[in-house]
mmCIF file of C-alpha atoms and ligand atoms in Angstrom:
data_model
loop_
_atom_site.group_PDB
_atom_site.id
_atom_site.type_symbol
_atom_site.label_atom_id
_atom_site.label_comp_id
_atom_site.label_asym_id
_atom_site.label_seq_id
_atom_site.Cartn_x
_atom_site.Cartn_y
_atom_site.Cartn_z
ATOM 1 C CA UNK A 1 -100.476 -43.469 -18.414
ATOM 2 C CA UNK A 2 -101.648 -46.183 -16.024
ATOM 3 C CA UNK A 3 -105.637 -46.763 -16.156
ATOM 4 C CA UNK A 4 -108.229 -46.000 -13.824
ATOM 5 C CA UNK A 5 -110.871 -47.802 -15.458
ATOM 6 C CA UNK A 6 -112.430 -50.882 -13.099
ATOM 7 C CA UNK A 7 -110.948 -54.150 -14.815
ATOM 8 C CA UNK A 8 -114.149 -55.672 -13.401
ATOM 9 C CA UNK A 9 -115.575 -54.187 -16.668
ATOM 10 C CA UNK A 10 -113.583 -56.718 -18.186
ATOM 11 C CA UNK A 11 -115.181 -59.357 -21.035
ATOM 12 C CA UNK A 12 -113.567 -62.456 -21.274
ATOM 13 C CA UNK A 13 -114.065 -62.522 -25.173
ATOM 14 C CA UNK A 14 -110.581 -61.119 -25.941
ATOM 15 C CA UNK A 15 -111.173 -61.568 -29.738
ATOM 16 C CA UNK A 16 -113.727 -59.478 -31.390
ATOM 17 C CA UNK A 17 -114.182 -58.334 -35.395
ATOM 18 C CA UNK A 18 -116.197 -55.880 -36.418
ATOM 19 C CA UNK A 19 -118.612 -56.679 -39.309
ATOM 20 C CA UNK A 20 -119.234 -54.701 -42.371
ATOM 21 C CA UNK A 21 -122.318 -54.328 -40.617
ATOM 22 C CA UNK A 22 -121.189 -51.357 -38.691
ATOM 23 C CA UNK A 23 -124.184 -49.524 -39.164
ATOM 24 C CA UNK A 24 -126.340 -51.199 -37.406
ATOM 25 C CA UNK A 25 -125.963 -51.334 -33.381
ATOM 26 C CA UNK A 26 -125.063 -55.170 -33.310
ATOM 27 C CA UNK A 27 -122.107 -56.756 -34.355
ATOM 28 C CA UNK A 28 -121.151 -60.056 -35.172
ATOM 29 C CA UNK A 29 -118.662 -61.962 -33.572
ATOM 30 C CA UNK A 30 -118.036 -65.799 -34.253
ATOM 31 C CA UNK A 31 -121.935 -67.135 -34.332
ATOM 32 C CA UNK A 32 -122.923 -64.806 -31.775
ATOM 33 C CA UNK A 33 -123.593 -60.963 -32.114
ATOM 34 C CA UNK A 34 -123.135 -57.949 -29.711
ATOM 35 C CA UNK A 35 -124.552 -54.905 -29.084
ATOM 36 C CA UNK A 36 -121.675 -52.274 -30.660
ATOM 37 C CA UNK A 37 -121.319 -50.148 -27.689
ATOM 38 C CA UNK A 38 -120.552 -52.321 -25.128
ATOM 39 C CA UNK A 39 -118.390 -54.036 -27.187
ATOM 40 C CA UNK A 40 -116.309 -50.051 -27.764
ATOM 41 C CA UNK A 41 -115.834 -50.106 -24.472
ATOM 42 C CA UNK A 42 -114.609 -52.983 -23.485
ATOM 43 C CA UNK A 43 -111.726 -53.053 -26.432
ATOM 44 C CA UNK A 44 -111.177 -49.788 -25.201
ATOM 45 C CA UNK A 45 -110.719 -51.001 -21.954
ATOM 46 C CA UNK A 46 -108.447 -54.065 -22.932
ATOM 47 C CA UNK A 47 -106.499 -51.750 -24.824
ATOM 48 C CA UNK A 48 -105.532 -49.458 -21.801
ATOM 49 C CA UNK A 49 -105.076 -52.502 -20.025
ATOM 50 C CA UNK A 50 -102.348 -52.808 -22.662
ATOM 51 C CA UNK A 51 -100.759 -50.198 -23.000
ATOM 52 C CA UNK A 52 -100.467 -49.605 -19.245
ATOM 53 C CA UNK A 53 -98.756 -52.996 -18.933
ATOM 54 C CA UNK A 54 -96.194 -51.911 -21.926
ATOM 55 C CA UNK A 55 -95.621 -48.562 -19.565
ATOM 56 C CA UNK A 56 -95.139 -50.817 -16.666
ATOM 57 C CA UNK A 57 -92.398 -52.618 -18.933
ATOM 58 C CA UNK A 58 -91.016 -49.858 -20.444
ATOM 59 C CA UNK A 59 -90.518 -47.935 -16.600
ATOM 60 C CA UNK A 60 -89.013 -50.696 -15.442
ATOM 61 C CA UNK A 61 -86.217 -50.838 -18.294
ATOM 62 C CA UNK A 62 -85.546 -47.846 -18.301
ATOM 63 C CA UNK A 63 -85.218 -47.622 -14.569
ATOM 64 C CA UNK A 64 -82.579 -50.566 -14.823
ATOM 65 C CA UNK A 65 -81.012 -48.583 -17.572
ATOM 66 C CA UNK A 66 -80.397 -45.508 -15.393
ATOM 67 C CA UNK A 67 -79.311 -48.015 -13.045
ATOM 68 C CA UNK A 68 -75.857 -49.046 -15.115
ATOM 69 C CA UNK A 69 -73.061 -47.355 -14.354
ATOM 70 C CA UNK A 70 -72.699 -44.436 -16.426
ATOM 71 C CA UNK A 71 -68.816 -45.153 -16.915
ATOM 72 C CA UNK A 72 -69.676 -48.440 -19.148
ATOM 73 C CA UNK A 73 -71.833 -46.320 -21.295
ATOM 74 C CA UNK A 74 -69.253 -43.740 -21.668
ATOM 75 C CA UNK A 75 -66.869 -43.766 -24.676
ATOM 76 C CA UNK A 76 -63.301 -44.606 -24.084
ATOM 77 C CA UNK A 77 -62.320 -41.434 -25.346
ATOM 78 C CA UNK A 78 -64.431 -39.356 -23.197
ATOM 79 C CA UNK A 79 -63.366 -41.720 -20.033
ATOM 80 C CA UNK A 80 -59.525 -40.996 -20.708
ATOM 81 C CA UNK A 81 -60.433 -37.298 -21.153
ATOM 82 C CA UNK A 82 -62.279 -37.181 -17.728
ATOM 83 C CA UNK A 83 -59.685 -39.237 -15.968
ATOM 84 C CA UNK A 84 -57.157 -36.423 -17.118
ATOM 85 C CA UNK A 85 -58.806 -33.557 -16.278
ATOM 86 C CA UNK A 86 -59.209 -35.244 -13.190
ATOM 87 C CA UNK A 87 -55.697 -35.925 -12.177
ATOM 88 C CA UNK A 88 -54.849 -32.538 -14.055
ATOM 89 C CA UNK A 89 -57.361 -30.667 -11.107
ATOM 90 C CA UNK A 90 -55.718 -32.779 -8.274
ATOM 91 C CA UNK A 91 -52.088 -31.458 -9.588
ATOM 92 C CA UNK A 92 -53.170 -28.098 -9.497
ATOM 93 C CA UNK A 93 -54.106 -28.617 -6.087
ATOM 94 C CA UNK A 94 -51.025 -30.288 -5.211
ATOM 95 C CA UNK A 95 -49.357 -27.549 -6.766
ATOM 96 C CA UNK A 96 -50.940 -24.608 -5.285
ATOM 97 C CA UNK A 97 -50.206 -26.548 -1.776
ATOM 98 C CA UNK A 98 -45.953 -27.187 -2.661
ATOM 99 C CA UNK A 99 -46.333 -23.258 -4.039
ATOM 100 C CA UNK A 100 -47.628 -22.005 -0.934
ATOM 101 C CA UNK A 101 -45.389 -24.028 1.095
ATOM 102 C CA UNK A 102 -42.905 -22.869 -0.888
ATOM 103 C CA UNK A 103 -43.363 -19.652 -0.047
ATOM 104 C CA UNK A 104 -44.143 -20.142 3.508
ATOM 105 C CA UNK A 105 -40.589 -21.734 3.381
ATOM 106 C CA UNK A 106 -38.940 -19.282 1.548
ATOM 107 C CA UNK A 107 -40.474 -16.107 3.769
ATOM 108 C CA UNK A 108 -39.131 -18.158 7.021
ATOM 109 C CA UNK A 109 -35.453 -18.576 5.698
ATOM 110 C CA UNK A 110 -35.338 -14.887 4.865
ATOM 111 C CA UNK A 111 -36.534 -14.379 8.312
ATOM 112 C CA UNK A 112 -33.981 -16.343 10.107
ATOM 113 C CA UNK A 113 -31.089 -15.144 7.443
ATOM 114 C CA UNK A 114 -32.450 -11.493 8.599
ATOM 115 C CA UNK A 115 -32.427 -12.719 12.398
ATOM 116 C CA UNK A 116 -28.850 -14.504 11.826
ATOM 117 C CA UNK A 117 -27.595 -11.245 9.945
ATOM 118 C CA UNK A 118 -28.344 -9.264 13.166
ATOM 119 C CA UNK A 119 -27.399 -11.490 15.575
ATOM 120 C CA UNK A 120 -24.100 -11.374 13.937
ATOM 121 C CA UNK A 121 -23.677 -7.349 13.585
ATOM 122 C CA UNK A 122 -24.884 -7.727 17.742
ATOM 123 C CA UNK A 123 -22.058 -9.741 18.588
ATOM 124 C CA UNK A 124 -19.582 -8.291 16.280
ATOM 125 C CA UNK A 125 -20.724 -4.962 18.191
ATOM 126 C CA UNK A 126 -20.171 -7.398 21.335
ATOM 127 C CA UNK A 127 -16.891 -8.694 20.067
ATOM 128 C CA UNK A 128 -15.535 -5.603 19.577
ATOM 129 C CA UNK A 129 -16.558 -4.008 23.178
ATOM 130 C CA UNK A 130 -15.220 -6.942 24.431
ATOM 131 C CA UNK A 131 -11.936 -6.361 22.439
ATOM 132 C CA UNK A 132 -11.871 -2.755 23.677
ATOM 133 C CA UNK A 133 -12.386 -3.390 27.782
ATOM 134 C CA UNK A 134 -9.748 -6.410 27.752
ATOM 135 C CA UNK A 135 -7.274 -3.515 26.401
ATOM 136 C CA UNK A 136 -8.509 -1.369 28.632
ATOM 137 C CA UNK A 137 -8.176 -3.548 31.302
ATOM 138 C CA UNK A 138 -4.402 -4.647 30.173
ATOM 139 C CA UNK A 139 -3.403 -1.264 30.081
ATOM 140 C CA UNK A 140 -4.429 -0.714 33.865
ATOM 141 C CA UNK A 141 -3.299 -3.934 35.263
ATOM 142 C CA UNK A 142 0.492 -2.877 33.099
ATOM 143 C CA UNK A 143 -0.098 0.710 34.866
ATOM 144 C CA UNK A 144 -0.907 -0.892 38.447
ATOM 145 C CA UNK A 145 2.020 -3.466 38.277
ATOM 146 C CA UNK A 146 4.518 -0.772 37.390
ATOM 147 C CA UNK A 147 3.101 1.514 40.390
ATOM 148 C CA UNK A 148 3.147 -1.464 42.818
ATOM 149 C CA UNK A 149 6.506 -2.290 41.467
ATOM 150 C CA UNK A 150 8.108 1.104 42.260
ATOM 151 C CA UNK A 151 5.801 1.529 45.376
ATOM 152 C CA UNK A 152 4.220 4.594 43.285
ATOM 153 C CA UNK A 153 7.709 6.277 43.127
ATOM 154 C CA UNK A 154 7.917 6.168 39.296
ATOM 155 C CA UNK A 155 5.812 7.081 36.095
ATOM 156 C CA UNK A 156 4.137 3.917 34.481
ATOM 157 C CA UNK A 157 6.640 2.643 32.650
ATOM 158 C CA UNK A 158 9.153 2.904 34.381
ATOM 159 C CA UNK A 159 10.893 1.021 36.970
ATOM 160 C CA UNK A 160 12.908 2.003 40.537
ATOM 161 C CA UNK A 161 16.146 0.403 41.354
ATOM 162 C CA UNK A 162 17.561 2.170 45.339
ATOM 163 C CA UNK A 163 17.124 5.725 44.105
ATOM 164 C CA UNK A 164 16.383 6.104 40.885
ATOM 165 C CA UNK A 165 13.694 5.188 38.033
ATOM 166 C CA UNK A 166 15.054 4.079 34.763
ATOM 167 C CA UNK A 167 13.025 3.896 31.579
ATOM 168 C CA UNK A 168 14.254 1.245 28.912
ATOM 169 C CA UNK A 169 13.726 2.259 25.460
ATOM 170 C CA UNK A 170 12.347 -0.177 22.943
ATOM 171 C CA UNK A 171 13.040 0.366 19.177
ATOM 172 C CA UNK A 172 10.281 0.609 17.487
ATOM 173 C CA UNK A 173 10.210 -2.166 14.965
ATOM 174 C CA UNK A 174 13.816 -2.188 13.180
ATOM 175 C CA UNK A 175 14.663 1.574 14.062
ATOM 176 C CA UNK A 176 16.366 2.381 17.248
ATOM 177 C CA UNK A 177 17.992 5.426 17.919
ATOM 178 C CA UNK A 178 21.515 7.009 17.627
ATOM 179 C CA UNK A 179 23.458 7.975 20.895
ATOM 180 C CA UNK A 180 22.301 11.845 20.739
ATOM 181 C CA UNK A 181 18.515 11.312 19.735
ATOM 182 C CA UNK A 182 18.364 8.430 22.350
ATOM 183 C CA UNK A 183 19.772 11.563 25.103
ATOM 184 C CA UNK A 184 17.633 13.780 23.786
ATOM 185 C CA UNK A 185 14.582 11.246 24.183
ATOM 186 C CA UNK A 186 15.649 10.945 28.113
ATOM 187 C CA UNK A 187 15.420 14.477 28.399
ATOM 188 C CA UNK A 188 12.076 15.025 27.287
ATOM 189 C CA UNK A 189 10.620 12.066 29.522
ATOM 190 C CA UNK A 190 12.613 14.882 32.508
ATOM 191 C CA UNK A 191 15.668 12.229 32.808
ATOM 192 C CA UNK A 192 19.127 11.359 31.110
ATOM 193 C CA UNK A 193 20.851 8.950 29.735
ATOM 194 C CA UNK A 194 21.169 6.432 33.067
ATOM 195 C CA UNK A 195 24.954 6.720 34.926
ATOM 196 C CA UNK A 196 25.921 4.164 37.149
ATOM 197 C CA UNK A 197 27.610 5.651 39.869
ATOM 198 C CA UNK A 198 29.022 3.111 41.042
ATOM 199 C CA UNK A 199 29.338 -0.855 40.576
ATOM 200 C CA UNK A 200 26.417 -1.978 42.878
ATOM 201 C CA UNK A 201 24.383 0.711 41.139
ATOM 202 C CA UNK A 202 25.321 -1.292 37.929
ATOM 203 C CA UNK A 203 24.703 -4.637 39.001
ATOM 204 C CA UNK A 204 21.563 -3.996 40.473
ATOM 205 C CA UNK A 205 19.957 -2.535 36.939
ATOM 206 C CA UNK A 206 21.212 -5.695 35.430
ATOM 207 C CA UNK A 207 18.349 -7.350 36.993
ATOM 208 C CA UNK A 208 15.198 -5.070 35.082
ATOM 209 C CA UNK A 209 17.189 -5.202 31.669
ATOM 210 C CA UNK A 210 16.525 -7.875 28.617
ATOM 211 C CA UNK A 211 18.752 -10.394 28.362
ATOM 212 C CA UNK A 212 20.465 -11.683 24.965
ATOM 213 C CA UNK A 213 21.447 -14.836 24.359
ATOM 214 C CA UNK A 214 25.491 -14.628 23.419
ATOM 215 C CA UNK A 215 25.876 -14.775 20.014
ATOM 216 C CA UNK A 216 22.555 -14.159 18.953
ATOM 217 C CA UNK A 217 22.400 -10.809 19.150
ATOM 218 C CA UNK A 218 23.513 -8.481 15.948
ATOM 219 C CA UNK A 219 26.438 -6.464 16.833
ATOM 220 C CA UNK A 220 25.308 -3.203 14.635
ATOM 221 C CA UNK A 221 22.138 -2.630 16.697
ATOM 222 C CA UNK A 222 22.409 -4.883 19.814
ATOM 223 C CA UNK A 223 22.501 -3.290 23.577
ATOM 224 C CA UNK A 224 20.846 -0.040 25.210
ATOM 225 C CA UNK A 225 22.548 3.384 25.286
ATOM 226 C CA UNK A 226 24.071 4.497 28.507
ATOM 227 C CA UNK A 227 25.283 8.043 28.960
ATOM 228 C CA UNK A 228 29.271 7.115 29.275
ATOM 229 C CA UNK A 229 31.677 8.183 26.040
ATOM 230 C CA UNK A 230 34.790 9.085 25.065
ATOM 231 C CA UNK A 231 34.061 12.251 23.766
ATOM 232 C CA UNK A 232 36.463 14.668 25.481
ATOM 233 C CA UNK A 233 39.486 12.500 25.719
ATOM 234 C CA UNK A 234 39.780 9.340 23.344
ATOM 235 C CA UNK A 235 39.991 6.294 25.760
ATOM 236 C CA UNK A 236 38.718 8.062 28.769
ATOM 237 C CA UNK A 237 35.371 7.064 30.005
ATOM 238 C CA UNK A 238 33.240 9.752 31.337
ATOM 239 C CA UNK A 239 29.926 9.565 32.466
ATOM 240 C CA UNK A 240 27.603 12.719 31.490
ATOM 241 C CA UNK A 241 27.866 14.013 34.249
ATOM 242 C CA UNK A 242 31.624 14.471 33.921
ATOM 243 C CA UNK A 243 32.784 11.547 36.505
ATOM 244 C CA UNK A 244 35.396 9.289 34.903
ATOM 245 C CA UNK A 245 34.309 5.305 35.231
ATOM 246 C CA UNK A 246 35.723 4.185 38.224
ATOM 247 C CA UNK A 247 35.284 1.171 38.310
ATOM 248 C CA UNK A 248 36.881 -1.798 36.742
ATOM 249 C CA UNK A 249 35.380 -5.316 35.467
ATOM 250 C CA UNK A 250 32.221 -4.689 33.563
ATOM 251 C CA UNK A 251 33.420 -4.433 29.497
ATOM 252 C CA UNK A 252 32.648 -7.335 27.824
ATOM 253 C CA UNK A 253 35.659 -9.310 26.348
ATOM 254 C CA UNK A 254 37.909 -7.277 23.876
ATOM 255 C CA UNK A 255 36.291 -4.370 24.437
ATOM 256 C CA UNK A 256 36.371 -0.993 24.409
ATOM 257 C CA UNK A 257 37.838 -1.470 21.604
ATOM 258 C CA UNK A 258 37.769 1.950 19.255
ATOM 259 C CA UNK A 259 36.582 -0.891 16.031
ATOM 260 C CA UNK A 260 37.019 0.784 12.625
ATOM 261 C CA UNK A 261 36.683 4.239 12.183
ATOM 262 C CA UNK A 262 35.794 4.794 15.887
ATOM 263 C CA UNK A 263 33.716 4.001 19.078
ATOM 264 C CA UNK A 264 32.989 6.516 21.070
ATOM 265 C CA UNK A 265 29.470 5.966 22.953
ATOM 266 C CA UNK A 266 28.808 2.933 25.221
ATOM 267 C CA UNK A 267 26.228 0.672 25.432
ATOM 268 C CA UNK A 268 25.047 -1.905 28.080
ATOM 269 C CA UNK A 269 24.218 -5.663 26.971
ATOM 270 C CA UNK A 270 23.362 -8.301 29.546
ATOM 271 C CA UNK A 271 24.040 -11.799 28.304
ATOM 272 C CA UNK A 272 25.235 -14.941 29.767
ATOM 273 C CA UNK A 273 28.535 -13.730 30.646
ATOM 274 C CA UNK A 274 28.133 -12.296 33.933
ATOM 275 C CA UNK A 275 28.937 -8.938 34.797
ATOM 276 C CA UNK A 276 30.456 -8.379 31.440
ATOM 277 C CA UNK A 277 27.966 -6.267 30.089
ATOM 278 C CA UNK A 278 29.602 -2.627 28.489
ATOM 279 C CA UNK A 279 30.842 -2.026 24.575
ATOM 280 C CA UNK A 280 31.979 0.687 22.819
ATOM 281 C CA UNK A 281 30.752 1.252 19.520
ATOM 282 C CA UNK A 282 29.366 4.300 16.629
ATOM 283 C CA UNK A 283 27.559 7.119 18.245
ATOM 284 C CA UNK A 284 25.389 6.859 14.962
ATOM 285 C CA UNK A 285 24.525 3.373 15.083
ATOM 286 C CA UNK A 286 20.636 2.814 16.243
ATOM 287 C CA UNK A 287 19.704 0.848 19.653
ATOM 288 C CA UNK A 288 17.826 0.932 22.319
ATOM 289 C CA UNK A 289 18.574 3.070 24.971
ATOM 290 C CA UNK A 290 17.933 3.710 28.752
ATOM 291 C CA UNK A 291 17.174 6.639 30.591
ATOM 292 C CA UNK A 292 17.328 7.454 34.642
ATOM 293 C CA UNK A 293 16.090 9.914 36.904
ATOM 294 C CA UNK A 294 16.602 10.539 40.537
ATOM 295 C CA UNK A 295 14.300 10.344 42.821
ATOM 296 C CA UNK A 296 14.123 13.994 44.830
HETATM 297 C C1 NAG B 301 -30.480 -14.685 17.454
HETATM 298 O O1 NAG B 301 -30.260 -14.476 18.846
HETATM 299 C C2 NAG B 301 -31.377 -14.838 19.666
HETATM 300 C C3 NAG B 301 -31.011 -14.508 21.124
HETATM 301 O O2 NAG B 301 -29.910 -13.626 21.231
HETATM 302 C C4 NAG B 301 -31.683 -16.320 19.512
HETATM 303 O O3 NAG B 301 -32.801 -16.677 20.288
HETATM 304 C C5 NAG B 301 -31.952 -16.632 18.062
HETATM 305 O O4 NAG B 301 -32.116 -18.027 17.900
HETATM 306 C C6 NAG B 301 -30.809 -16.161 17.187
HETATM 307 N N1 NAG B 301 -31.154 -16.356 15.823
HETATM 308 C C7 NAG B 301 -30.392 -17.054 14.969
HETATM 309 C C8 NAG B 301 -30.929 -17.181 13.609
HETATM 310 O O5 NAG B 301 -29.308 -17.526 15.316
HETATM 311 C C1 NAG B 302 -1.307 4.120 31.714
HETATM 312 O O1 NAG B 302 -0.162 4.979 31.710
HETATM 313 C C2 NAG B 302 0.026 5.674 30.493
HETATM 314 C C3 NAG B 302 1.356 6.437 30.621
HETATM 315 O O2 NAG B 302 1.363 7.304 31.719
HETATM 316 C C4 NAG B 302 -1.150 6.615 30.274
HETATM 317 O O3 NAG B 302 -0.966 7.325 29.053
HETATM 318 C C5 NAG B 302 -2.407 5.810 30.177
HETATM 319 O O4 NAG B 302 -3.523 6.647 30.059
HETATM 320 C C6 NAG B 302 -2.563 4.940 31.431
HETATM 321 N N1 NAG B 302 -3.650 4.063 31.225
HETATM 322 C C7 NAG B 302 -4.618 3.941 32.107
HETATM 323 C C8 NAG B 302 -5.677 3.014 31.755
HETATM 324 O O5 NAG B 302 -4.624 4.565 33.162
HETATM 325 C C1 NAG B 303 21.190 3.441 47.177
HETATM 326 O O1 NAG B 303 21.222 4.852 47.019
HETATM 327 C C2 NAG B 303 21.766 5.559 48.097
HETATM 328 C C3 NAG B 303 21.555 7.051 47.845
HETATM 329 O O2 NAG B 303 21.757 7.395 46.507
HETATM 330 C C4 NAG B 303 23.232 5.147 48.224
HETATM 331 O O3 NAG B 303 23.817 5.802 49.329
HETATM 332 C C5 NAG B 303 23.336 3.662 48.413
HETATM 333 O O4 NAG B 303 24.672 3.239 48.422
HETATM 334 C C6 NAG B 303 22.601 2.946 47.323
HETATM 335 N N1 NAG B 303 22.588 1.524 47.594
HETATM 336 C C7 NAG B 303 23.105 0.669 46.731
HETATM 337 C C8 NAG B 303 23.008 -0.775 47.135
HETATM 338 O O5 NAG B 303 23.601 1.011 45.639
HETATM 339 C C1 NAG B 304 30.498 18.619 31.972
HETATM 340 O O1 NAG B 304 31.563 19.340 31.311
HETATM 341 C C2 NAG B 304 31.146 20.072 30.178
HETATM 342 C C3 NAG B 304 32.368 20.632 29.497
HETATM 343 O O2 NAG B 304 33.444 20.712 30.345
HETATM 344 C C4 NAG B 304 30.156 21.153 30.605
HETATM 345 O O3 NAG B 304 29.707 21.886 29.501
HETATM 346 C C5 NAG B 304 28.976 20.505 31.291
HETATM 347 O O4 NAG B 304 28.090 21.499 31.778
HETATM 348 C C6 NAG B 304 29.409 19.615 32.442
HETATM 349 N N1 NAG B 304 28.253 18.899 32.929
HETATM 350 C C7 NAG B 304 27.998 18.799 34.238
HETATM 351 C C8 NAG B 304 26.800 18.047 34.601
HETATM 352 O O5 NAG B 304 28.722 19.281 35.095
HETATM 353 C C1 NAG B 305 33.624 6.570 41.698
HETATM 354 O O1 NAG B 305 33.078 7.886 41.686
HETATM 355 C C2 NAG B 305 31.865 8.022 42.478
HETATM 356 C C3 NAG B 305 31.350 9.447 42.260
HETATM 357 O O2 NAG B 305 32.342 10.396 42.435
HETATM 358 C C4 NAG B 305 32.169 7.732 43.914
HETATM 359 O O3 NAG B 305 31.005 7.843 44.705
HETATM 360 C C5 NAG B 305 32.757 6.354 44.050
HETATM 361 O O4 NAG B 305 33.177 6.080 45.332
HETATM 362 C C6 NAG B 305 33.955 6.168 43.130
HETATM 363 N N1 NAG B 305 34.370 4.756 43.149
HETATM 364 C C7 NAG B 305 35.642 4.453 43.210
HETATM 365 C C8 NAG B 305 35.919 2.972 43.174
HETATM 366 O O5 NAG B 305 36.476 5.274 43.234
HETATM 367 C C1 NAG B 306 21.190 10.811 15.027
HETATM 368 O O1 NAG B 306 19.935 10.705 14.364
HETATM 369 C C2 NAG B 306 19.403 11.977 14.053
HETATM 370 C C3 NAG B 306 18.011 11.740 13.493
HETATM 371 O O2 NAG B 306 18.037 10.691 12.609
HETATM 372 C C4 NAG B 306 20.286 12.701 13.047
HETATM 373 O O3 NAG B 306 19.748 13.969 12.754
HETATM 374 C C5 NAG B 306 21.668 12.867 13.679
HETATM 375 O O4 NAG B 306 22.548 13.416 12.760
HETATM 376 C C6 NAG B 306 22.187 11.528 14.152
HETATM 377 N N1 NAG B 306 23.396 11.730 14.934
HETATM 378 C C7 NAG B 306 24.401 10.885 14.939
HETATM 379 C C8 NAG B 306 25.594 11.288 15.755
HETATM 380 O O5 NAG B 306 24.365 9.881 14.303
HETATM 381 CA CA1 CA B 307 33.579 -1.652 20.646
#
């Protein structure tokens, strides 16, 4: 749009008005008349001179109008909507992130929960090997102290006293046994029912059995089975191995004493009453019991 004519082909006369004598090759201006031609040209000339100074204008408004911020041209409606989607894109992203964190999280719990669920089956394994040796090792050092007790003499178990082992019978729970299944237990452990041949023998077992308190003991199922009744002869104390008790001193107080409808095994109880340790009382009735074997 802007002119390349010379403005030095300018004429100062800026007002010019064609006459109705446009026909002929002069034309009258004012007083004065022009040749027509020149007179084209140069209002040709002034009127690019124009309109290049209204493009001039024109460029420069506009180029101050692209220069506002677009926001104050935009419609408030149109502004909210772009602010939305706006803060609507940024929440997806936040989103996405908390999602995948989220699951980042979540894969990492299950991972330690899987981790923590075989560490504990590894030290439940661990627990229970544990568990198993400390038996294991119970039952030897029980097996060792009973050899080193009767200087390897006797079965674990058991225990020596001078020349003999003897193997105390525990009941198992409540249930004891009678007088006969208590003999017949010593016999199929190779022993009897113990006999104290004589009064040192006795006092010298005292010291491996349990001891009662007196008084809290029950009467029906206290003591150990020894192998001394009355079988043969009621009143006469014979040892199973058909010696009479010969010696005196060792029934506790008021007994034997043949209670209700008879008593015709003994037992042996050691409580705080010294030597005064034997009873009579029901063959049937369930204790514990005590075996013996001589050493050969
Ligand atoms: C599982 O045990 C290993 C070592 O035995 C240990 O490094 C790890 O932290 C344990 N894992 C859990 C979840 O306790
Ligand atoms: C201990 O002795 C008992 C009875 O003789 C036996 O059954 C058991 O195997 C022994 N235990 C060990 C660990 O030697
Ligand atoms: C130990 O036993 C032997 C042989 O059986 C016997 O001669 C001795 O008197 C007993 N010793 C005691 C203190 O009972
Ligand atoms: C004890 O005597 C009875 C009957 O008199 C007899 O059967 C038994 O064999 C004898 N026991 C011993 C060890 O001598
Ligand atoms: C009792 O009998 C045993 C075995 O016969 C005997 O060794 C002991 O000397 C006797 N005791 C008494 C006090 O008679
Ligand atoms: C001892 O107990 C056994 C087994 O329970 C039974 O068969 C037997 O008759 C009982 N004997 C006596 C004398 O009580
Ligand atoms: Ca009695």
């Amino acid at each position: 749009m802007v002119s390349k004519n010379d403005p030095s082909q300018f004429h100062r006369s800026s007002y010019h008005h064609m006459g109705d004598k446009g026909s002929t090759r002069m034309v009258r201006v004012g007083s004065r008349s022009f040749p027509v031609y020149p007179l084209v040209i140069v209002c040709l000339v002034l009127l690019n001179i124009i309109l290049s100074l209204a493009a001039v204008v024109v460029g420069i408004n506009c180029g101050s109008i692209t220069d506002f911020p677009q926001n104050d041209l935009m419609p408030q409606v149109l502004k909210t909507e772009v602010e939305q989607l706006q803060r609507a894109t940024s929440e997806t992203a936040h989103d996405r992130q908390a999602q995948e964190d989220f699951v980042k999280e979540h894969m990492s719990n299950q991972q330690i929960k899987l981790q923590l669920q075989s560490n504990k089956t590894y030290n439940d394994e661990l627990q229970k090997q544990l568990e198993l040796l400390q038996a294991e090792r119970a039952a030897l050092q029980s097996n060792t102290s009973d050899i080193v007790e009767s200087c390897g003499l006797c079965m674990p178990g058991w225990f020596l006293s001078n020349t003999s082992c003897y193997f105390y019978g525990k009941r198992q729970s409540t249930i004891g046994k009678n007088w006969t299944t208590s003999r017949e237990d010593c016999i199929n452990r190779g022993a009897d029912l113990a006999v104290f041949d004589t009064a040192e023998e006795h006092i010298m077992v005292f010291e491996h059995l349990p001891k009662v308190k007196w008084g809290t003991y029950l009467w029906g199922i206290g003591g150990a089975w020894i192998g001394l009744t009355d079988h043969q002869r009621e009143g006469t104390w014979m040892w199973i191995n058909n010696v009479t008790l010969n010696y005196t001193g060792f029934w506790m107080g008021g007994e034997p004493n043949n209670y209700g409808s008879g008593e015709h095994c003994v037992g042996v109880m050691i409580t705080d009453k010294g030597l005064k340790s034997l009873f009579d009382a029901r063959c049937e009735s369930q204790r514990e019991w005590l075996c013996e074997k001589k050493l050969s």
